[in-house]
mmCIF file of C-alpha atoms and ligand atoms in Angstrom:
data_model
loop_
_atom_site.group_PDB
_atom_site.id
_atom_site.type_symbol
_atom_site.label_atom_id
_atom_site.label_comp_id
_atom_site.label_asym_id
_atom_site.label_seq_id
_atom_site.Cartn_x
_atom_site.Cartn_y
_atom_site.Cartn_z
ATOM 1 C CA MET A 1 -21.438 -15.703 -31.207
ATOM 2 C CA THR A 2 -18.025 -15.616 -32.797
ATOM 3 C CA GLN A 3 -15.327 -13.018 -31.499
ATOM 4 C CA HIS A 4 -15.950 -10.907 -34.571
ATOM 5 C CA ASP A 5 -19.731 -10.917 -33.808
ATOM 6 C CA HIS A 6 -19.055 -9.760 -30.197
ATOM 7 C CA LEU A 7 -16.842 -6.832 -31.393
ATOM 8 C CA LEU A 8 -19.389 -5.985 -34.041
ATOM 9 C CA ASP A 9 -22.054 -5.708 -31.439
ATOM 10 C CA ALA A 10 -19.952 -3.823 -29.066
ATOM 11 C CA TYR A 11 -19.226 -1.408 -31.748
ATOM 12 C CA ALA A 12 -22.824 -1.001 -32.920
ATOM 13 C CA ARG A 13 -23.760 -0.337 -29.445
ATOM 14 C CA LEU A 14 -20.891 2.280 -28.979
ATOM 15 C CA VAL A 15 -22.125 3.952 -32.210
ATOM 16 C CA VAL A 16 -25.798 4.123 -31.012
ATOM 17 C CA LYS A 17 -25.030 5.085 -27.420
ATOM 18 C CA THR A 18 -21.941 7.230 -27.516
ATOM 19 C CA GLY A 19 -22.003 8.315 -31.213
ATOM 20 C CA LEU A 20 -25.649 9.290 -31.697
ATOM 21 C CA ASN A 21 -27.130 9.184 -28.155
ATOM 22 C CA ILE A 22 -30.374 8.137 -29.850
ATOM 23 C CA GLN A 23 -33.392 9.514 -27.902
ATOM 24 C CA LYS A 24 -36.683 7.720 -27.042
ATOM 25 C CA GLY A 25 -39.178 8.381 -29.904
ATOM 26 C CA GLN A 26 -36.473 9.651 -32.195
ATOM 27 C CA GLN A 27 -36.275 8.624 -35.930
ATOM 28 C CA LEU A 28 -32.965 7.627 -37.370
ATOM 29 C CA LEU A 29 -31.837 8.022 -40.884
ATOM 30 C CA VAL A 30 -28.841 5.763 -41.888
ATOM 31 C CA THR A 31 -26.855 5.863 -45.182
ATOM 32 C CA ALA A 32 -24.465 2.940 -45.797
ATOM 33 C CA PRO A 33 -22.890 0.744 -48.401
ATOM 34 C CA LEU A 34 -24.607 -2.617 -49.152
ATOM 35 C CA ASP A 35 -21.558 -4.485 -47.582
ATOM 36 C CA ALA A 36 -22.373 -2.835 -44.323
ATOM 37 C CA VAL A 37 -25.751 -4.867 -43.912
ATOM 38 C CA PRO A 38 -24.453 -6.905 -40.846
ATOM 39 C CA LEU A 39 -23.337 -3.769 -38.926
ATOM 40 C CA VAL A 40 -26.441 -1.715 -39.898
ATOM 41 C CA ARG A 41 -28.729 -4.627 -38.700
ATOM 42 C CA ARG A 42 -26.930 -4.557 -35.358
ATOM 43 C CA ILE A 43 -27.093 -0.750 -35.175
ATOM 44 C CA THR A 44 -30.827 -0.924 -35.920
ATOM 45 C CA GLU A 45 -31.514 -3.378 -33.240
ATOM 46 C CA HIS A 46 -29.634 -1.260 -30.572
ATOM 47 C CA ALA A 47 -31.408 2.008 -31.736
ATOM 48 C CA TYR A 48 -34.821 0.251 -31.275
ATOM 49 C CA ARG A 49 -33.846 -1.183 -27.992
ATOM 50 C CA ASP A 50 -32.885 2.475 -26.975
ATOM 51 C CA GLY A 51 -36.167 3.703 -28.018
ATOM 52 C CA ALA A 52 -35.880 4.853 -31.694
ATOM 53 C CA SER A 53 -39.287 5.134 -33.212
ATOM 54 C CA LEU A 54 -38.155 4.288 -36.789
ATOM 55 C CA VAL A 55 -34.918 3.464 -38.434
ATOM 56 C CA THR A 56 -34.520 4.029 -42.082
ATOM 57 C CA THR A 57 -31.539 2.925 -44.075
ATOM 58 C CA ILE A 58 -30.564 4.014 -47.599
ATOM 59 C CA TYR A 59 -28.037 1.565 -49.059
ATOM 60 C CA SER A 60 -25.458 2.590 -51.888
ATOM 61 C CA ASP A 61 -24.404 -0.064 -54.466
ATOM 62 C CA ASN A 62 -21.045 0.246 -56.145
ATOM 63 C CA ALA A 63 -22.314 -1.651 -59.172
ATOM 64 C CA ALA A 64 -25.154 0.570 -59.701
ATOM 65 C CA THR A 65 -22.927 3.752 -59.521
ATOM 66 C CA LEU A 66 -20.558 2.280 -62.138
ATOM 67 C CA ALA A 67 -23.462 1.244 -64.204
ATOM 68 C CA ARG A 68 -24.573 4.929 -64.361
ATOM 69 C CA PHE A 69 -21.039 6.015 -65.568
ATOM 70 C CA ALA A 70 -20.963 3.177 -68.195
ATOM 71 C CA HIS A 71 -24.442 3.570 -69.632
ATOM 72 C CA ALA A 72 -26.389 6.610 -68.644
ATOM 73 C CA PRO A 73 -26.987 9.320 -71.272
ATOM 74 C CA GLU A 74 -24.570 12.356 -71.462
ATOM 75 C CA GLU A 75 -27.093 14.743 -69.942
ATOM 76 C CA ALA A 76 -27.766 12.529 -66.930
ATOM 77 C CA PHE A 77 -24.834 13.785 -65.071
ATOM 78 C CA ASP A 78 -26.370 17.068 -64.014
ATOM 79 C CA VAL A 79 -29.063 15.240 -62.190
ATOM 80 C CA ALA A 80 -29.066 14.562 -58.402
ATOM 81 C CA PRO A 81 -31.841 13.251 -56.305
ATOM 82 C CA GLY A 82 -33.002 16.432 -54.908
ATOM 83 C CA TRP A 83 -36.113 14.983 -53.765
ATOM 84 C CA LEU A 84 -34.340 12.546 -51.518
ATOM 85 C CA PHE A 85 -31.999 15.029 -50.043
ATOM 86 C CA ASN A 86 -34.806 17.636 -49.398
ATOM 87 C CA GLY A 87 -36.560 14.710 -47.657
ATOM 88 C CA MET A 88 -33.530 14.069 -45.601
ATOM 89 C CA ALA A 89 -33.559 17.850 -44.690
ATOM 90 C CA GLU A 90 -37.164 17.552 -43.791
ATOM 91 C CA ALA A 91 -36.583 14.537 -41.579
ATOM 92 C CA PHE A 92 -33.713 16.339 -39.747
ATOM 93 C CA LYS A 93 -36.066 19.488 -39.279
ATOM 94 C CA ALA A 94 -38.547 17.189 -37.708
ATOM 95 C CA GLY A 95 -35.837 15.774 -35.375
ATOM 96 C CA ALA A 96 -34.445 12.746 -36.922
ATOM 97 C CA ALA A 97 -30.954 11.648 -36.089
ATOM 98 C CA ARG A 98 -28.458 10.953 -38.798
ATOM 99 C CA LEU A 99 -25.855 8.174 -39.095
ATOM 100 C CA ALA A 100 -23.489 7.838 -42.080
ATOM 101 C CA ILE A 101 -21.636 4.583 -42.467
ATOM 102 C CA ALA A 102 -18.444 5.075 -44.416
ATOM 103 C CA GLY A 103 -16.805 2.227 -46.278
ATOM 104 C CA GLU A 104 -16.715 3.221 -49.920
ATOM 105 C CA ASN A 105 -14.220 1.843 -52.311
ATOM 106 C CA PRO A 106 -11.689 4.745 -52.363
ATOM 107 C CA SER A 107 -11.001 4.284 -56.124
ATOM 108 C CA LEU A 108 -14.469 3.367 -57.343
ATOM 109 C CA LEU A 109 -14.582 6.068 -59.873
ATOM 110 C CA ALA A 110 -10.955 6.199 -60.904
ATOM 111 C CA GLY A 111 -10.592 6.248 -64.575
ATOM 112 C CA GLN A 112 -14.210 7.695 -65.211
ATOM 113 C CA ASP A 113 -14.477 10.792 -67.426
ATOM 114 C CA PRO A 114 -13.425 13.566 -65.042
ATOM 115 C CA LYS A 115 -16.004 16.025 -66.678
ATOM 116 C CA LYS A 116 -18.803 13.637 -66.037
ATOM 117 C CA LEU A 117 -17.493 13.213 -62.426
ATOM 118 C CA ALA A 118 -17.222 16.926 -61.820
ATOM 119 C CA ARG A 119 -20.632 17.598 -63.046
ATOM 120 C CA ALA A 120 -22.235 14.714 -60.981
ATOM 121 C CA ASN A 121 -20.338 15.954 -57.954
ATOM 122 C CA LYS A 122 -21.530 19.426 -58.300
ATOM 123 C CA ALA A 123 -25.184 18.549 -58.959
ATOM 124 C CA ARG A 124 -24.996 16.343 -55.867
ATOM 125 C CA SER A 125 -23.485 18.934 -53.795
ATOM 126 C CA GLN A 126 -26.050 21.586 -54.792
ATOM 127 C CA ALA A 127 -28.985 19.182 -54.238
ATOM 128 C CA TYR A 128 -27.465 18.096 -50.823
ATOM 129 C CA ARG A 129 -26.961 21.686 -49.537
ATOM 130 C CA PRO A 130 -30.162 22.031 -47.420
ATOM 131 C CA ALA A 131 -29.351 18.719 -45.641
ATOM 132 C CA LEU A 132 -25.653 19.630 -45.259
ATOM 133 C CA GLU A 133 -26.268 22.909 -43.749
ATOM 134 C CA LEU A 134 -28.457 21.324 -40.825
ATOM 135 C CA ILE A 135 -25.515 19.013 -40.241
ATOM 136 C CA THR A 136 -22.661 21.511 -40.307
ATOM 137 C CA GLY A 137 -25.002 23.888 -38.214
ATOM 138 C CA PHE A 138 -25.215 20.843 -35.601
ATOM 139 C CA ALA A 139 -29.028 20.987 -35.692
ATOM 140 C CA ILE A 140 -29.427 17.362 -34.604
ATOM 141 C CA ASN A 141 -27.467 14.613 -33.102
ATOM 142 C CA TRP A 142 -25.321 12.933 -35.942
ATOM 143 C CA CYS A 143 -22.458 10.595 -36.284
ATOM 144 C CA VAL A 144 -20.193 9.173 -38.905
ATOM 145 C CA ALA A 145 -18.719 5.659 -38.358
ATOM 146 C CA ALA A 146 -17.530 3.059 -40.707
ATOM 147 C CA ALA A 147 -17.825 -0.671 -41.925
ATOM 148 C CA ALA A 148 -14.977 -2.642 -43.497
ATOM 149 C CA THR A 149 -16.022 -3.493 -47.156
ATOM 150 C CA PRO A 150 -14.093 -5.890 -49.410
ATOM 151 C CA ALA A 151 -13.088 -3.103 -52.054
ATOM 152 C CA TRP A 152 -11.976 -0.695 -49.136
ATOM 153 C CA ALA A 153 -10.017 -3.508 -47.365
ATOM 154 C CA LYS A 154 -8.234 -4.380 -50.560
ATOM 155 C CA SER A 155 -7.103 -0.835 -51.066
ATOM 156 C CA VAL A 156 -5.750 -0.621 -47.610
ATOM 157 C CA PHE A 157 -4.035 -4.032 -47.667
ATOM 158 C CA PRO A 158 -3.087 -4.538 -51.262
ATOM 159 C CA GLY A 159 -1.807 -8.079 -52.128
ATOM 160 C CA VAL A 160 -3.656 -9.635 -49.033
ATOM 161 C CA PRO A 161 -6.365 -12.034 -49.991
ATOM 162 C CA GLU A 162 -9.832 -10.500 -49.454
ATOM 163 C CA ALA A 163 -10.951 -12.450 -46.311
ATOM 164 C CA ALA A 164 -7.872 -11.738 -44.548
ATOM 165 C CA ALA A 165 -7.798 -7.979 -45.625
ATOM 166 C CA MET A 166 -11.417 -7.729 -44.334
ATOM 167 C CA GLU A 167 -10.294 -9.259 -41.081
ATOM 168 C CA GLN A 168 -7.491 -6.995 -40.715
ATOM 169 C CA LEU A 169 -9.485 -3.895 -41.556
ATOM 170 C CA TRP A 170 -12.135 -4.722 -38.944
ATOM 171 C CA LYS A 171 -9.382 -5.211 -36.390
ATOM 172 C CA ALA A 172 -8.022 -1.812 -37.257
ATOM 173 C CA ILE A 173 -11.569 -0.234 -36.970
ATOM 174 C CA PHE A 174 -12.285 -1.881 -33.535
ATOM 175 C CA ALA A 175 -8.865 -0.795 -32.266
ATOM 176 C CA CYS A 176 -9.139 2.812 -33.502
ATOM 177 C CA THR A 177 -12.726 3.274 -32.261
ATOM 178 C CA LYS A 178 -11.818 1.656 -28.867
ATOM 179 C CA ALA A 179 -14.686 -0.899 -29.485
ATOM 180 C CA ASP A 180 -12.271 -3.610 -28.581
ATOM 181 C CA GLN A 181 -11.785 -2.418 -24.982
ATOM 182 C CA PRO A 182 -13.607 -3.936 -22.104
ATOM 183 C CA ASP A 183 -15.905 -0.827 -21.478
ATOM 184 C CA PRO A 184 -15.781 1.126 -24.653
ATOM 185 C CA ILE A 185 -18.394 3.672 -23.506
ATOM 186 C CA ALA A 186 -16.444 4.526 -20.272
ATOM 187 C CA VAL A 187 -13.270 4.753 -22.236
ATOM 188 C CA TRP A 188 -14.921 7.395 -24.522
ATOM 189 C CA GLU A 189 -16.005 9.418 -21.561
ATOM 190 C CA LYS A 190 -12.402 9.817 -20.473
ATOM 191 C CA HIS A 191 -11.274 10.485 -24.122
ATOM 192 C CA ASN A 192 -13.838 13.292 -24.338
ATOM 193 C CA ALA A 193 -12.676 14.822 -21.061
ATOM 194 C CA ASP A 194 -8.945 14.740 -22.511
ATOM 195 C CA LEU A 195 -10.157 16.519 -25.676
ATOM 196 C CA HIS A 196 -12.214 19.137 -23.879
ATOM 197 C CA ARG A 197 -9.250 19.921 -21.737
ATOM 198 C CA ARG A 198 -7.288 20.746 -24.845
ATOM 199 C CA THR A 199 -10.104 22.860 -26.440
ATOM 200 C CA ASP A 200 -10.531 24.679 -23.031
ATOM 201 C CA PHE A 201 -6.846 25.637 -23.331
ATOM 202 C CA LEU A 202 -6.938 26.664 -26.832
ATOM 203 C CA ASN A 203 -10.078 28.777 -26.333
ATOM 204 C CA ASN A 204 -8.454 30.501 -23.403
ATOM 205 C CA ARG A 205 -5.391 31.550 -25.544
ATOM 206 C CA ARG A 206 -7.304 33.363 -28.110
ATOM 207 C CA TYR A 207 -4.754 32.715 -30.851
ATOM 208 C CA ARG A 208 -5.261 35.012 -33.792
ATOM 209 C CA ALA A 209 -3.275 32.835 -36.217
ATOM 210 C CA LEU A 210 -1.352 29.397 -36.433
ATOM 211 C CA LYS A 211 1.970 29.243 -38.229
ATOM 212 C CA TYR A 212 2.978 25.961 -39.886
ATOM 213 C CA SER A 213 6.445 24.897 -40.814
ATOM 214 C CA GLY A 214 7.447 21.481 -42.364
ATOM 215 C CA PRO A 215 8.499 19.850 -45.542
ATOM 216 C CA GLY A 216 6.805 21.798 -48.319
ATOM 217 C CA THR A 217 4.775 23.792 -45.884
ATOM 218 C CA ASP A 218 5.309 27.410 -44.775
ATOM 219 C CA LEU A 219 2.072 28.874 -44.024
ATOM 220 C CA MET A 220 0.399 31.528 -41.827
ATOM 221 C CA LEU A 221 -3.149 30.687 -41.105
ATOM 222 C CA GLY A 222 -5.306 33.341 -39.711
ATOM 223 C CA LEU A 223 -8.277 32.262 -37.427
ATOM 224 C CA ALA A 224 -11.766 33.622 -37.662
ATOM 225 C CA ASP A 225 -12.602 36.355 -35.368
ATOM 226 C CA ASP A 226 -14.530 34.955 -32.438
ATOM 227 C CA HIS A 227 -13.456 31.338 -33.518
ATOM 228 C CA PHE A 228 -14.098 28.583 -31.119
ATOM 229 C CA TRP A 229 -12.213 25.323 -30.685
ATOM 230 C CA LYS A 230 -14.282 22.071 -30.556
ATOM 231 C CA GLY A 231 -13.172 18.609 -29.976
ATOM 232 C CA GLY A 232 -14.950 15.376 -28.787
ATOM 233 C CA GLY A 233 -18.601 15.165 -27.958
ATOM 234 C CA GLY A 234 -20.702 18.199 -28.014
ATOM 235 C CA LYS A 235 -24.385 19.126 -27.568
ATOM 236 C CA ALA A 236 -26.361 19.642 -30.749
ATOM 237 C CA LEU A 237 -29.095 22.489 -31.140
ATOM 238 C CA ASN A 238 -31.691 19.754 -30.325
ATOM 239 C CA GLY A 239 -30.172 19.376 -26.893
ATOM 240 C CA VAL A 240 -28.634 15.895 -27.396
ATOM 241 C CA PHE A 241 -24.968 15.247 -26.551
ATOM 242 C CA CYS A 242 -23.371 13.326 -29.266
ATOM 243 C CA ASN A 243 -20.039 12.270 -30.852
ATOM 244 C CA ALA A 244 -20.169 13.357 -34.514
ATOM 245 C CA ASN A 245 -17.099 11.216 -35.446
ATOM 246 C CA ILE A 246 -16.197 7.574 -34.167
ATOM 247 C CA PRO A 247 -13.247 7.689 -34.134
ATOM 248 C CA THR A 248 -12.164 11.238 -33.252
ATOM 249 C CA GLU A 249 -8.840 12.555 -32.111
ATOM 250 C CA GLU A 250 -8.874 16.134 -33.409
ATOM 251 C CA VAL A 251 -9.502 19.601 -32.052
ATOM 252 C CA PHE A 252 -10.704 21.887 -34.675
ATOM 253 C CA THR A 253 -11.762 25.392 -35.442
ATOM 254 C CA ALA A 254 -12.590 28.094 -38.184
ATOM 255 C CA PRO A 255 -9.752 29.557 -40.137
ATOM 256 C CA HIS A 256 -10.307 33.200 -41.534
ATOM 257 C CA LYS A 257 -11.445 32.655 -45.013
ATOM 258 C CA ASP A 258 -9.483 35.812 -46.213
ATOM 259 C CA ARG A 259 -6.217 35.574 -44.001
ATOM 260 C CA VAL A 260 -4.285 32.489 -45.156
ATOM 261 C CA ASP A 261 -1.014 32.982 -46.904
ATOM 262 C CA GLY A 262 1.907 30.653 -47.851
ATOM 263 C CA THR A 263 2.466 27.204 -49.107
ATOM 264 C CA LEU A 264 0.945 23.894 -47.750
ATOM 265 C CA SER A 265 1.548 20.202 -48.676
ATOM 266 C CA SER A 266 -0.484 17.157 -48.063
ATOM 267 C CA THR A 267 1.089 14.237 -46.115
ATOM 268 C CA LYS A 268 -1.495 11.523 -46.901
ATOM 269 C CA PRO A 269 -3.718 10.546 -49.707
ATOM 270 C CA LEU A 270 -7.298 11.794 -49.732
ATOM 271 C CA SER A 271 -10.236 9.741 -51.165
ATOM 272 C CA TYR A 272 -12.722 12.251 -52.609
ATOM 273 C CA GLN A 273 -15.854 10.864 -54.318
ATOM 274 C CA GLY A 274 -14.182 7.806 -55.841
ATOM 275 C CA SER A 275 -10.766 9.515 -56.735
ATOM 276 C CA LEU A 276 -7.676 9.045 -54.854
ATOM 277 C CA ILE A 277 -5.667 12.319 -54.675
ATOM 278 C CA ASP A 278 -2.191 12.453 -53.340
ATOM 279 C CA GLY A 279 0.769 14.780 -53.144
ATOM 280 C CA ILE A 280 -1.127 17.971 -52.970
ATOM 281 C CA ARG A 281 0.910 21.292 -53.002
ATOM 282 C CA VAL A 282 -1.031 24.512 -52.822
ATOM 283 C CA ARG A 283 -0.299 28.382 -52.449
ATOM 284 C CA PHE A 284 -2.539 30.690 -50.676
ATOM 285 C CA GLU A 285 -2.893 34.373 -51.022
ATOM 286 C CA ALA A 286 -5.273 36.275 -48.969
ATOM 287 C CA GLY A 287 -7.250 33.057 -48.066
ATOM 288 C CA ARG A 288 -7.509 31.885 -51.680
ATOM 289 C CA ILE A 289 -5.702 28.874 -53.205
ATOM 290 C CA VAL A 290 -3.936 30.552 -56.219
ATOM 291 C CA GLU A 291 -1.679 27.592 -57.299
ATOM 292 C CA MET A 292 -1.913 23.911 -57.079
ATOM 293 C CA THR A 293 -0.530 20.802 -58.150
ATOM 294 C CA ALA A 294 -0.995 17.135 -57.042
ATOM 295 C CA GLU A 295 1.057 14.092 -57.881
ATOM 296 C CA LYS A 296 -2.148 11.960 -58.237
ATOM 297 C CA GLY A 297 -5.671 12.980 -58.869
ATOM 298 C CA GLU A 298 -4.837 16.546 -59.764
ATOM 299 C CA GLU A 299 -7.814 16.843 -61.960
ATOM 300 C CA ALA A 300 -10.258 15.732 -59.162
ATOM 301 C CA PHE A 301 -8.654 18.156 -56.751
ATOM 302 C CA ARG A 302 -8.731 20.975 -59.291
ATOM 303 C CA SER A 303 -12.426 20.315 -59.890
ATOM 304 C CA LEU A 304 -13.067 20.169 -56.097
ATOM 305 C CA ILE A 305 -11.661 23.438 -55.491
ATOM 306 C CA GLY A 306 -13.381 24.847 -58.587
ATOM 307 C CA THR A 307 -16.837 23.969 -57.150
ATOM 308 C CA ASP A 308 -17.473 27.417 -56.047
ATOM 309 C CA GLU A 309 -15.574 30.510 -54.506
ATOM 310 C CA GLY A 310 -15.546 29.020 -51.030
ATOM 311 C CA ALA A 311 -14.117 25.709 -52.324
ATOM 312 C CA ALA A 312 -10.797 27.309 -52.890
ATOM 313 C CA ARG A 313 -10.648 28.580 -49.313
ATOM 314 C CA LEU A 314 -10.356 26.953 -45.943
ATOM 315 C CA GLY A 315 -13.357 26.073 -43.628
ATOM 316 C CA GLU A 316 -11.706 23.979 -41.003
ATOM 317 C CA VAL A 317 -8.315 23.563 -39.328
ATOM 318 C CA ALA A 318 -7.774 20.740 -37.056
ATOM 319 C CA LEU A 319 -4.765 19.727 -34.822
ATOM 320 C CA VAL A 320 -4.047 16.009 -34.159
ATOM 321 C CA PRO A 321 -0.739 14.706 -32.592
ATOM 322 C CA HIS A 322 1.334 12.493 -34.772
ATOM 323 C CA SER A 323 1.208 9.879 -32.040
ATOM 324 C CA SER A 324 -2.550 9.483 -32.141
ATOM 325 C CA PRO A 325 -3.611 5.817 -31.965
ATOM 326 C CA ILE A 326 -4.721 5.915 -35.542
ATOM 327 C CA SER A 327 -1.375 7.281 -36.678
ATOM 328 C CA ALA A 328 0.323 4.732 -34.535
ATOM 329 C CA SER A 329 -1.526 1.931 -36.175
ATOM 330 C CA GLY A 330 0.747 2.840 -39.212
ATOM 331 C CA ILE A 331 -2.205 2.166 -41.593
ATOM 332 C CA ILE A 332 -3.104 4.562 -44.316
ATOM 333 C CA PHE A 333 -6.865 3.962 -44.479
ATOM 334 C CA ASN A 334 -7.659 5.844 -47.645
ATOM 335 C CA ASN A 335 -10.782 7.171 -45.772
ATOM 336 C CA THR A 336 -11.052 10.576 -44.343
ATOM 337 C CA LEU A 337 -12.854 9.442 -41.071
ATOM 338 C CA PHE A 338 -9.729 7.633 -40.077
ATOM 339 C CA ASP A 339 -6.952 9.417 -41.825
ATOM 340 C CA GLU A 340 -8.096 12.823 -40.620
ATOM 341 C CA ASN A 341 -7.781 11.500 -36.996
ATOM 342 C CA ALA A 342 -4.204 10.318 -37.684
ATOM 343 C CA ALA A 343 -2.995 13.839 -38.645
ATOM 344 C CA SER A 344 -3.337 17.582 -38.474
ATOM 345 C CA HIS A 345 -5.486 18.650 -41.500
ATOM 346 C CA VAL A 346 -7.416 21.434 -42.985
ATOM 347 C CA ALA A 347 -10.614 21.290 -45.060
ATOM 348 C CA VAL A 348 -11.469 23.279 -48.001
ATOM 349 C CA GLY A 349 -15.127 24.605 -48.228
ATOM 350 C CA GLN A 350 -17.860 25.178 -45.715
ATOM 351 C CA SER A 351 -16.916 25.947 -42.036
ATOM 352 C CA TYR A 352 -18.900 24.703 -39.149
ATOM 353 C CA THR A 353 -21.169 27.147 -37.397
ATOM 354 C CA GLU A 354 -20.178 25.716 -34.026
ATOM 355 C CA ASN A 355 -16.575 27.041 -34.556
ATOM 356 C CA ILE A 356 -17.712 30.553 -34.136
ATOM 357 C CA ARG A 357 -18.879 31.742 -30.791
ATOM 358 C CA ASP A 358 -22.724 31.864 -30.553
ATOM 359 C CA GLY A 359 -22.483 30.885 -34.267
ATOM 360 C CA SER A 360 -26.015 29.416 -34.411
ATOM 361 C CA LYS A 361 -27.509 32.952 -33.284
ATOM 362 C CA ARG A 362 -25.553 34.841 -35.987
ATOM 363 C CA SER A 363 -26.791 35.542 -39.481
ATOM 364 C CA LYS A 364 -24.958 34.225 -42.528
ATOM 365 C CA GLN A 365 -23.702 37.755 -43.202
ATOM 366 C CA GLU A 366 -22.422 38.099 -39.673
ATOM 367 C CA LEU A 367 -20.598 34.734 -39.885
ATOM 368 C CA ALA A 368 -19.000 35.770 -43.201
ATOM 369 C CA ALA A 369 -17.752 39.112 -41.777
ATOM 370 C CA LEU A 370 -16.032 37.255 -38.945
ATOM 371 C CA GLY A 371 -14.256 35.062 -41.509
ATOM 372 C CA ALA A 372 -16.465 32.001 -41.642
ATOM 373 C CA ASN A 373 -16.385 30.290 -45.011
ATOM 374 C CA SER A 374 -19.222 29.205 -47.154
ATOM 375 C CA SER A 375 -19.377 26.526 -49.826
ATOM 376 C CA LEU A 376 -21.246 23.529 -51.224
ATOM 377 C CA VAL A 377 -18.274 21.378 -50.294
ATOM 378 C CA HIS A 378 -16.368 20.437 -47.040
ATOM 379 C CA VAL A 379 -13.456 18.222 -47.860
ATOM 380 C CA ASP A 380 -10.618 17.434 -45.292
ATOM 381 C CA TRP A 381 -7.020 16.652 -46.285
ATOM 382 C CA MET A 382 -4.017 15.793 -44.226
ATOM 383 C CA ILE A 383 -0.960 18.214 -43.584
ATOM 384 C CA GLY A 384 0.332 16.625 -40.417
ATOM 385 C CA SER A 385 3.399 14.459 -39.866
ATOM 386 C CA GLY A 386 6.272 13.871 -37.367
ATOM 387 C CA LYS A 387 8.081 16.730 -39.047
ATOM 388 C CA LEU A 388 5.355 19.541 -38.591
ATOM 389 C CA ASP A 389 5.847 22.511 -36.210
ATOM 390 C CA VAL A 390 2.927 24.755 -35.412
ATOM 391 C CA ASP A 391 2.931 27.947 -33.483
ATOM 392 C CA GLY A 392 0.008 29.767 -32.011
ATOM 393 C CA ILE A 393 0.196 33.404 -32.758
ATOM 394 C CA LEU A 394 -1.056 35.426 -29.650
ATOM 395 C CA PRO A 395 -3.330 38.604 -30.165
ATOM 396 C CA ASP A 396 -0.266 40.847 -29.599
ATOM 397 C CA GLY A 397 1.680 38.804 -32.333
ATOM 398 C CA THR A 398 3.796 36.884 -29.985
ATOM 399 C CA PRO A 399 4.411 33.255 -31.260
ATOM 400 C CA GLU A 400 4.011 30.344 -28.777
ATOM 401 C CA ALA A 401 5.089 26.620 -29.537
ATOM 402 C CA LEU A 402 1.866 24.522 -29.868
ATOM 403 C CA MET A 403 3.336 21.513 -31.692
ATOM 404 C CA ARG A 404 6.880 20.305 -32.256
ATOM 405 C CA LYS A 405 7.646 17.465 -34.602
ATOM 406 C CA GLY A 406 3.943 16.567 -34.603
ATOM 407 C CA GLU A 407 3.398 16.415 -31.068
ATOM 408 C CA TRP A 408 1.770 18.751 -28.651
ATOM 409 C CA ALA A 409 4.208 21.221 -26.939
ATOM 410 C CA ILE A 410 1.828 22.569 -24.390
HETATM 411 ZN ZN1 ZN B 501 -11.635 17.566 -39.119
HETATM 412 ZN ZN1 ZN B 502 -13.840 18.259 -41.564
#
């Protein structure tokens, strides 16, 4: 085996064991770009070795996606494969694990008709909802990992020849996921313990809000009542301990959907369904985005937050130190899985049930009354930098320094 094959195999093993923790007799549903075939084959092999009963992979093909935008009839853009997504939801209900391999071309759909894009995304989000609810409700063990693909690599390393760009991107993926270390699984155990210490601290403080100050940012972000901080691995409702993101550096919780006020600016580009969005500035009033501009991809961001009422409100707030290994790599990945772990961030849209105490035992109405947000979408965007200060506001209103210049102050 070449060095690359060794690392690819170590990474596949990490994803199956630490990411998914696939169980004997469990089915596994994988989605991946076509270019990820070599990684998916290794993952499939490790999953079977660990006792998976059946691994099913659904591949996406950029050329086929583009062909739809070029040639499909006008009315086609309100259509989504509901039958497929319902089947996925059925599989999760029957106990299947879920693995998503990221690696899309971040600008695949740049230049396509924004109206068609918005319709296609909305139809897809609506059809996907039953499956997404099982994922955000943490019903089963799931994981998002990544594979370098030529189009993605070229967007991260512009001007570098394709083969070299692929090599650099894989190198970065192996480093950020710690797959290049001698015993990645043990390294992840320690990493999880570190993140759990952080969430224990935050859960004990019971902050009612976070206050953000930085360039273009002056925000009071109320936290949901009975919110719960999570980070690193956790136990899904099916009893399986998994790491939903490889890599992960964040600790995160649920904002209060009605208690966010002030201005907020993004610090890194966001790739959303084939559009690159950058330089976002928004103003919140009582939890809702009431003004927005973006230097790039403004139309795509506007259509995202226009998806439904909850898409213009926050469903996640996450703290990541500016010195995180992913940030220290200096690479802007144009991919949320990596960029969200390089910087503090927020997400518009659906909140995670696990971010409310006993969330899985509460009704939708109870969750909403506590401030949890509900939407067809959940999209993270980055607000952290070496210039961001964050205070935790204690229940009695006293501020406490949480982050200074992007680093933990606690
Ligand atoms: Zn996050
Ligand atoms: Zn998120």
